[in-house]
PDB file of C-alpha atoms and ligand atoms in Angstrom:
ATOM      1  CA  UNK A   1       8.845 -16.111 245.021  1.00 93.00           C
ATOM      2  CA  UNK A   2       6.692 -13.833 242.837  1.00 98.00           C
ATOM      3  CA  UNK A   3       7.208 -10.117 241.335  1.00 98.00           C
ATOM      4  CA  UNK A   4       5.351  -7.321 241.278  1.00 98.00           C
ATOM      5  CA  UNK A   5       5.506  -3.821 239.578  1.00 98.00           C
ATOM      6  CA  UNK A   6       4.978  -1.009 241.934  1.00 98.00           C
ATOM      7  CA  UNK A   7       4.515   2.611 241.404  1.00 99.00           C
ATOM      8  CA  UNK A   8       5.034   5.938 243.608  1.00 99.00           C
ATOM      9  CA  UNK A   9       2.687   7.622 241.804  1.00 99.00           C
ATOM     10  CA  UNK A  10       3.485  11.102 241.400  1.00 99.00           C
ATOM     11  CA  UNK A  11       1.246  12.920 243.745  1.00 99.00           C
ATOM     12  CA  UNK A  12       3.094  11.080 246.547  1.00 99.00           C
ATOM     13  CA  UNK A  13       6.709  11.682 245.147  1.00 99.00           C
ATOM     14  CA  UNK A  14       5.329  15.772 244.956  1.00 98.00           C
ATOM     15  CA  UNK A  15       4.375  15.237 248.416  1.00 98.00           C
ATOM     16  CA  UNK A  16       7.125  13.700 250.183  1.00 98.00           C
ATOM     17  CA  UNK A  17       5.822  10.308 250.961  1.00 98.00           C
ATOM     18  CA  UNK A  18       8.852   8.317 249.033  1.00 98.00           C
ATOM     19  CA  UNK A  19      10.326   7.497 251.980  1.00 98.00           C
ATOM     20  CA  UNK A  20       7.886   6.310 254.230  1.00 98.00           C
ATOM     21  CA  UNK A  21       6.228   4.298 251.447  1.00 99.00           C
ATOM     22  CA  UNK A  22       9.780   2.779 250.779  1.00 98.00           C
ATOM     23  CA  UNK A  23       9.821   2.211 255.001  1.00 98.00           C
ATOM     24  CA  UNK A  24       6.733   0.087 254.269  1.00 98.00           C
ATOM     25  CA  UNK A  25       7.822  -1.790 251.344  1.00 98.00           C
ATOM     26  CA  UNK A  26      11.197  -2.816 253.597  1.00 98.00           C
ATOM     27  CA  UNK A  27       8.583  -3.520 256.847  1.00 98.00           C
ATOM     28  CA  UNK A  28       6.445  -5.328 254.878  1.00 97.00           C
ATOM     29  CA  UNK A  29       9.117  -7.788 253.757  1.00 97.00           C
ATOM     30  CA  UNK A  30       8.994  -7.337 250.187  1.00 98.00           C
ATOM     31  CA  UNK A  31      12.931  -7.586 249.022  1.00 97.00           C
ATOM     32  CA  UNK A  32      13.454  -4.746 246.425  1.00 97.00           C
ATOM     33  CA  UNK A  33      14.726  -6.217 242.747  1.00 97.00           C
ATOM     34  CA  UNK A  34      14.591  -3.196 240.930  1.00 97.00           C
ATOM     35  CA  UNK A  35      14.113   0.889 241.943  1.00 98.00           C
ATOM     36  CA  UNK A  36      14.038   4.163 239.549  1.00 97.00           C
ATOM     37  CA  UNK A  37      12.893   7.630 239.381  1.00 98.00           C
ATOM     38  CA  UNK A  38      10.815   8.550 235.759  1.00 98.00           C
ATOM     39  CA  UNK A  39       9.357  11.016 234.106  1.00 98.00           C
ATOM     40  CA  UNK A  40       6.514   9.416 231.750  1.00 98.00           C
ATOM     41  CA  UNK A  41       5.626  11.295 228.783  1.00 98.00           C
ATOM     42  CA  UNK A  42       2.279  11.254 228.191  1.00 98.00           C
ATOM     43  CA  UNK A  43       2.568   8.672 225.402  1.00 98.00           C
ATOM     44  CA  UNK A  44       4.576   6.297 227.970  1.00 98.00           C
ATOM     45  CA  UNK A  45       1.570   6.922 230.754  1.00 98.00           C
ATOM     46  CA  UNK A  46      -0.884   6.044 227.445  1.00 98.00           C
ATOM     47  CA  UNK A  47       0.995   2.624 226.433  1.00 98.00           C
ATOM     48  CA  UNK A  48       1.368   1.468 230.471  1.00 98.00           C
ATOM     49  CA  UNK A  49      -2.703   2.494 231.284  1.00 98.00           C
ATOM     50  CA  UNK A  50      -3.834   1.144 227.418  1.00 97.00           C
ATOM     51  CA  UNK A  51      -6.060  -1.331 229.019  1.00 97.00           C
ATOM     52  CA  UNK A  52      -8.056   1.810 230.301  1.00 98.00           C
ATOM     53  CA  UNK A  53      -8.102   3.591 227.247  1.00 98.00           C
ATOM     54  CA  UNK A  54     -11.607   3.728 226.993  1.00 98.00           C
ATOM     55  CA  UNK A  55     -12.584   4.617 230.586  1.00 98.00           C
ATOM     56  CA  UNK A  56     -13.854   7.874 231.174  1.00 98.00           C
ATOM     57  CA  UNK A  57     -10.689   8.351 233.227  1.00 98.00           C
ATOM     58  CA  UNK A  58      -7.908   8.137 230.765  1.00 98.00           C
ATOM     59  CA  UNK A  59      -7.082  11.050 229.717  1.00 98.00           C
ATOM     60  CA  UNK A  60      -7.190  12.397 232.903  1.00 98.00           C
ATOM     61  CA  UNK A  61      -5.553   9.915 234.550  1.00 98.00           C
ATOM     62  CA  UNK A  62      -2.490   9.885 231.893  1.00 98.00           C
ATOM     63  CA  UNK A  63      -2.020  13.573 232.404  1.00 98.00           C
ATOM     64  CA  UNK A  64      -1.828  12.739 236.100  1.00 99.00           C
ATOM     65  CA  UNK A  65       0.761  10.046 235.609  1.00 98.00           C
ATOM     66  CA  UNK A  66       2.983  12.163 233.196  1.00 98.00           C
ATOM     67  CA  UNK A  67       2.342  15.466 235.372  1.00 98.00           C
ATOM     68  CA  UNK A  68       5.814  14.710 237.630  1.00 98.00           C
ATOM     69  CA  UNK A  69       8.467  12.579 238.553  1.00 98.00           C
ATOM     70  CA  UNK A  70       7.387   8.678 239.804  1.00 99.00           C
ATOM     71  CA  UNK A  71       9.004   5.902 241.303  1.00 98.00           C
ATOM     72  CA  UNK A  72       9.038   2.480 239.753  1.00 98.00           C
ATOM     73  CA  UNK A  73      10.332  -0.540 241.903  1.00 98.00           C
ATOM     74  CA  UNK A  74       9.889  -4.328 241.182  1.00 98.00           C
ATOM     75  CA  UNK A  75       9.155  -6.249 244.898  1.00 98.00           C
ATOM     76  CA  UNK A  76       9.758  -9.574 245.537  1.00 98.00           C
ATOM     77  CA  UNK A  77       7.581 -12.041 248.058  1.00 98.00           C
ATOM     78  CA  UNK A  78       5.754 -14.913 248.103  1.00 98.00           C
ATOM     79  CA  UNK A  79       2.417 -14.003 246.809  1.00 98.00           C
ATOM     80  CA  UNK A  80       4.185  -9.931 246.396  1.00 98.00           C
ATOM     81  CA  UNK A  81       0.968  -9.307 243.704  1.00 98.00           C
ATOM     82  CA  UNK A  82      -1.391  -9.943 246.415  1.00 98.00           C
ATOM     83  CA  UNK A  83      -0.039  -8.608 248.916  1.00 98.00           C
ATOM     84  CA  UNK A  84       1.376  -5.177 247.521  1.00 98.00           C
ATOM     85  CA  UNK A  85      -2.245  -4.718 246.754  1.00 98.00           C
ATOM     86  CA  UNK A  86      -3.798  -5.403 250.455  1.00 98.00           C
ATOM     87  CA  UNK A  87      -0.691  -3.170 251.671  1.00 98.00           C
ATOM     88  CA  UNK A  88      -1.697  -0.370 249.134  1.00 98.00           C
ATOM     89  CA  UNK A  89      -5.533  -0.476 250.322  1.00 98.00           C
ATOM     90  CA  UNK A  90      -8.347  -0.312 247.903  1.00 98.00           C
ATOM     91  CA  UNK A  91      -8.209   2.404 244.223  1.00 98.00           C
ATOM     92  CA  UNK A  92     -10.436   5.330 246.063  1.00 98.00           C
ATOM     93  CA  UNK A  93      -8.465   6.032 249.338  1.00 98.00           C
ATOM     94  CA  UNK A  94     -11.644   6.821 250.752  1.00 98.00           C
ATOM     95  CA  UNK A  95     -12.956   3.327 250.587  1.00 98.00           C
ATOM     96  CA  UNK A  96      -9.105   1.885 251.519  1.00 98.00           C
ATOM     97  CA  UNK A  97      -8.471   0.266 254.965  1.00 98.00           C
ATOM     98  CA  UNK A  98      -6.925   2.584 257.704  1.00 98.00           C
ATOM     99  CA  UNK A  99      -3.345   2.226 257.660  1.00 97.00           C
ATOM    100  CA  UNK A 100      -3.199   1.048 254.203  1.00 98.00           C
ATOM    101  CA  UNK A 101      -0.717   3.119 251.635  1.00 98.00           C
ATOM    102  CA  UNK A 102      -3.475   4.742 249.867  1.00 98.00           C
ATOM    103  CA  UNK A 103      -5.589   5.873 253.122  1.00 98.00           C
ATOM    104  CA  UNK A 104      -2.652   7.399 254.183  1.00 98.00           C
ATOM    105  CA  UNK A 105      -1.217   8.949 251.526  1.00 98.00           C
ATOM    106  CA  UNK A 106      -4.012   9.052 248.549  1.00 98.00           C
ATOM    107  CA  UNK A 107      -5.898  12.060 248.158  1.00 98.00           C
ATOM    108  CA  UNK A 108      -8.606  10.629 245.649  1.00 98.00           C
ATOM    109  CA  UNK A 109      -9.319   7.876 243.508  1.00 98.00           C
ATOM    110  CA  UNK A 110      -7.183   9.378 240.902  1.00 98.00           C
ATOM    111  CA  UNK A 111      -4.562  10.632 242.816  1.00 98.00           C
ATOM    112  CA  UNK A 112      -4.133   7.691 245.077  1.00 99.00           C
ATOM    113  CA  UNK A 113      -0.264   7.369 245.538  1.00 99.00           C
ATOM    114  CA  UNK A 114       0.471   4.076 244.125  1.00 99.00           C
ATOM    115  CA  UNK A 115      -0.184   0.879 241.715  1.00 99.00           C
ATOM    116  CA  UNK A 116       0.178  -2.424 241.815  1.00 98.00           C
ATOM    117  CA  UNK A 117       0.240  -5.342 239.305  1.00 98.00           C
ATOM    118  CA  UNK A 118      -2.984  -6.875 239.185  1.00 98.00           C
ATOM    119  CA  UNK A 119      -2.544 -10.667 238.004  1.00 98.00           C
ATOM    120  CA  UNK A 120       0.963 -12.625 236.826  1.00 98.00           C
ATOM    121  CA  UNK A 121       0.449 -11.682 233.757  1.00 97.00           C
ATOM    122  CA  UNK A 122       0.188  -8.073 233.967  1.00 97.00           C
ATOM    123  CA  UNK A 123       3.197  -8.140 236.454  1.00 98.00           C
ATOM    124  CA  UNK A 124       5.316  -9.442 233.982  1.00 97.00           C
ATOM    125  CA  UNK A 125       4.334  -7.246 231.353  1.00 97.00           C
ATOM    126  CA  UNK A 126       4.915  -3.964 233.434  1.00 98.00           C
ATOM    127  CA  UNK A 127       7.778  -4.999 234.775  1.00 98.00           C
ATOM    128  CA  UNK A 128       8.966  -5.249 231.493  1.00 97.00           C
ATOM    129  CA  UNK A 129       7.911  -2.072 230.569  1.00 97.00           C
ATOM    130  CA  UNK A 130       9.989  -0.228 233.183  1.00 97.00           C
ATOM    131  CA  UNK A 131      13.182  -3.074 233.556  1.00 97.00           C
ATOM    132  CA  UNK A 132      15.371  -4.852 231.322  1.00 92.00           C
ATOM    133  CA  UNK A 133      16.306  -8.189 232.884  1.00 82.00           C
ATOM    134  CA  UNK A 134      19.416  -7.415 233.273  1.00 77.00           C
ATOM    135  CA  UNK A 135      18.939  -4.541 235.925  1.00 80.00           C
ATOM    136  CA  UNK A 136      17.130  -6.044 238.202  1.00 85.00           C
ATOM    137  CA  UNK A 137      18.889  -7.897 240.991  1.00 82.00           C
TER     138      UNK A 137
HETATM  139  N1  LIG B 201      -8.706   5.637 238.352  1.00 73.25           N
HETATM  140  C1  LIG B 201      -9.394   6.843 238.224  1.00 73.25           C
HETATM  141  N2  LIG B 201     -10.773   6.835 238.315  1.00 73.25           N
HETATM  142  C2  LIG B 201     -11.474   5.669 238.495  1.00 73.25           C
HETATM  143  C3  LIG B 201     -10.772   4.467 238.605  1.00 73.25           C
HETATM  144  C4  LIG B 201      -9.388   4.479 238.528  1.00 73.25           C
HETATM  145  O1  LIG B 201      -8.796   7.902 238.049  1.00 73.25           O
HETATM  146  O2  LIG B 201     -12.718   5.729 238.565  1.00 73.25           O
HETATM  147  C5  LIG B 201      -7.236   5.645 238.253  1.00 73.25           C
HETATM  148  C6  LIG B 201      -6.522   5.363 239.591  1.00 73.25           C
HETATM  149  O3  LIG B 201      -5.336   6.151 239.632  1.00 73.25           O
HETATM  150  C7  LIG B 201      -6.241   3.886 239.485  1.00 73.25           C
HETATM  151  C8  LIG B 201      -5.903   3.739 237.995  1.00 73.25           C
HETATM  152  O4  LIG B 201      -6.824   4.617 237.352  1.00 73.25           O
HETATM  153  O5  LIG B 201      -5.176   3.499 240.332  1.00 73.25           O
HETATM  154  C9  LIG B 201      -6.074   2.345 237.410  1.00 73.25           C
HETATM  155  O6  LIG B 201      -7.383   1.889 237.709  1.00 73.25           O
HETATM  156  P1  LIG B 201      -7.632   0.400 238.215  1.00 73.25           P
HETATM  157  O7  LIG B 201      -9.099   0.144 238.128  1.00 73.25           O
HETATM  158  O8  LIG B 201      -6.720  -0.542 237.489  1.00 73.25           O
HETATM  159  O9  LIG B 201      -7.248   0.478 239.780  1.00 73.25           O
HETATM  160  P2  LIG B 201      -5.998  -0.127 240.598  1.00 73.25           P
HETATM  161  O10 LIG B 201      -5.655  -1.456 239.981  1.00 73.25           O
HETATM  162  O11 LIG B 201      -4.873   0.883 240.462  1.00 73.25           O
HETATM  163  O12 LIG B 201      -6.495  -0.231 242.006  1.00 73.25           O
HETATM  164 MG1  LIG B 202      -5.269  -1.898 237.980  1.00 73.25          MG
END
C-alpha cells in the first residue's frame, strides 16, 4: 500500500466540485487516511510550491492556492501516486484525458482543480506538511 497527498484545489472547492471529486476518489478505490478543509496563507502556499519558486508561475500560482478554502486528503492504494495522477489527467486541463478530474473540472493550467504527489518522496514530505501521524487513520 502506498500514500499520496491530494489537493481540492481551491477553484474547485469555490465551484462546488468537492463532492463529486470525493465520489471519484471513493470509485476509484483509493481508501481515505486523512481529510481537511484549509486556508493557506500565502507563506504556507510558498513553503508547499518552494520547488517552483523560480518558475514564472509562482507567484501567481501561490496567490491562487491561498485565494480560498482547499481540501487536503491523504489516499491510500497500491501504486495511489500513480494512479491519483492518471485519475487527475494531465497539469493543463486542456491537454488532460476526457473524463479525467482536471478535464472535467480544471479551467486552466493554473486553475486546474487538484494535485497530486509526484514521486515517494515528495508524498511523504507533503503529507507531512498537512498531517501529523497521529491523525491519519
Ligand atoms: N502551474 C501553472 N503554470 C504552469 C505549470 C504549472 O500555473 O505552466 C501550476 C498548476 O496549478 C500546477 C502547479 O503549478 O498544478 C504545479 O506544477 P507542476 O508542474 O508540479 O504540475 P502538477 O504536478 O500539479 O501536474
Ligand atoms: Mg507537481
Amino acid at each position: 500500500m502506498e500514500r499520496t497527498l491530494a489537493i481540492i484545489k481551491p477553484d474547485a472547492v469555490a465551484g462546488g466540485h468537492v463532492g463529486a471529486i470525493l465520489q471519484r476518489v471513493e470509485s476509484g478505490g483509493f481508501a481515505l487516511r486523512g481529510m481537511r478543509l484549509v486556508r493557506l496563507t500565502r507563506a504556507e502556499a510558498e513553503g508547499f510550491y518552494a520547488v517552483h519558486r523560480d518558475r514564472p508561475f509562482f507567484d501567481s500560482l501561490t496567490a491562487f492556492m491561498s485565494s480560498g478554502p482547499a481540501i487536503v486528503l491523504a489516499l491510500e492504494a497500491d501504486d495511489a501516486i500513480r494512479r491519483w495522477r492518471e485519475l487527475m489527467g494531465s497539469t493543463d486541463p486542456a491537454k488532460a484525458a476526457p473524463g479525467s478530474l482536471r478535464r472535467e473540472f480544471g479551467s486552466s493550467i493554473e486553475r486546474n482543480a487538484t494535485h497530486g504527489s509526484d514521486a515517494p518522496e515528495t508524498a511523504a514530505t507533503e503529507l507531512g506538511y498537512f498531517f501529523r501521524g497521529v491523525e491519519l487513520g
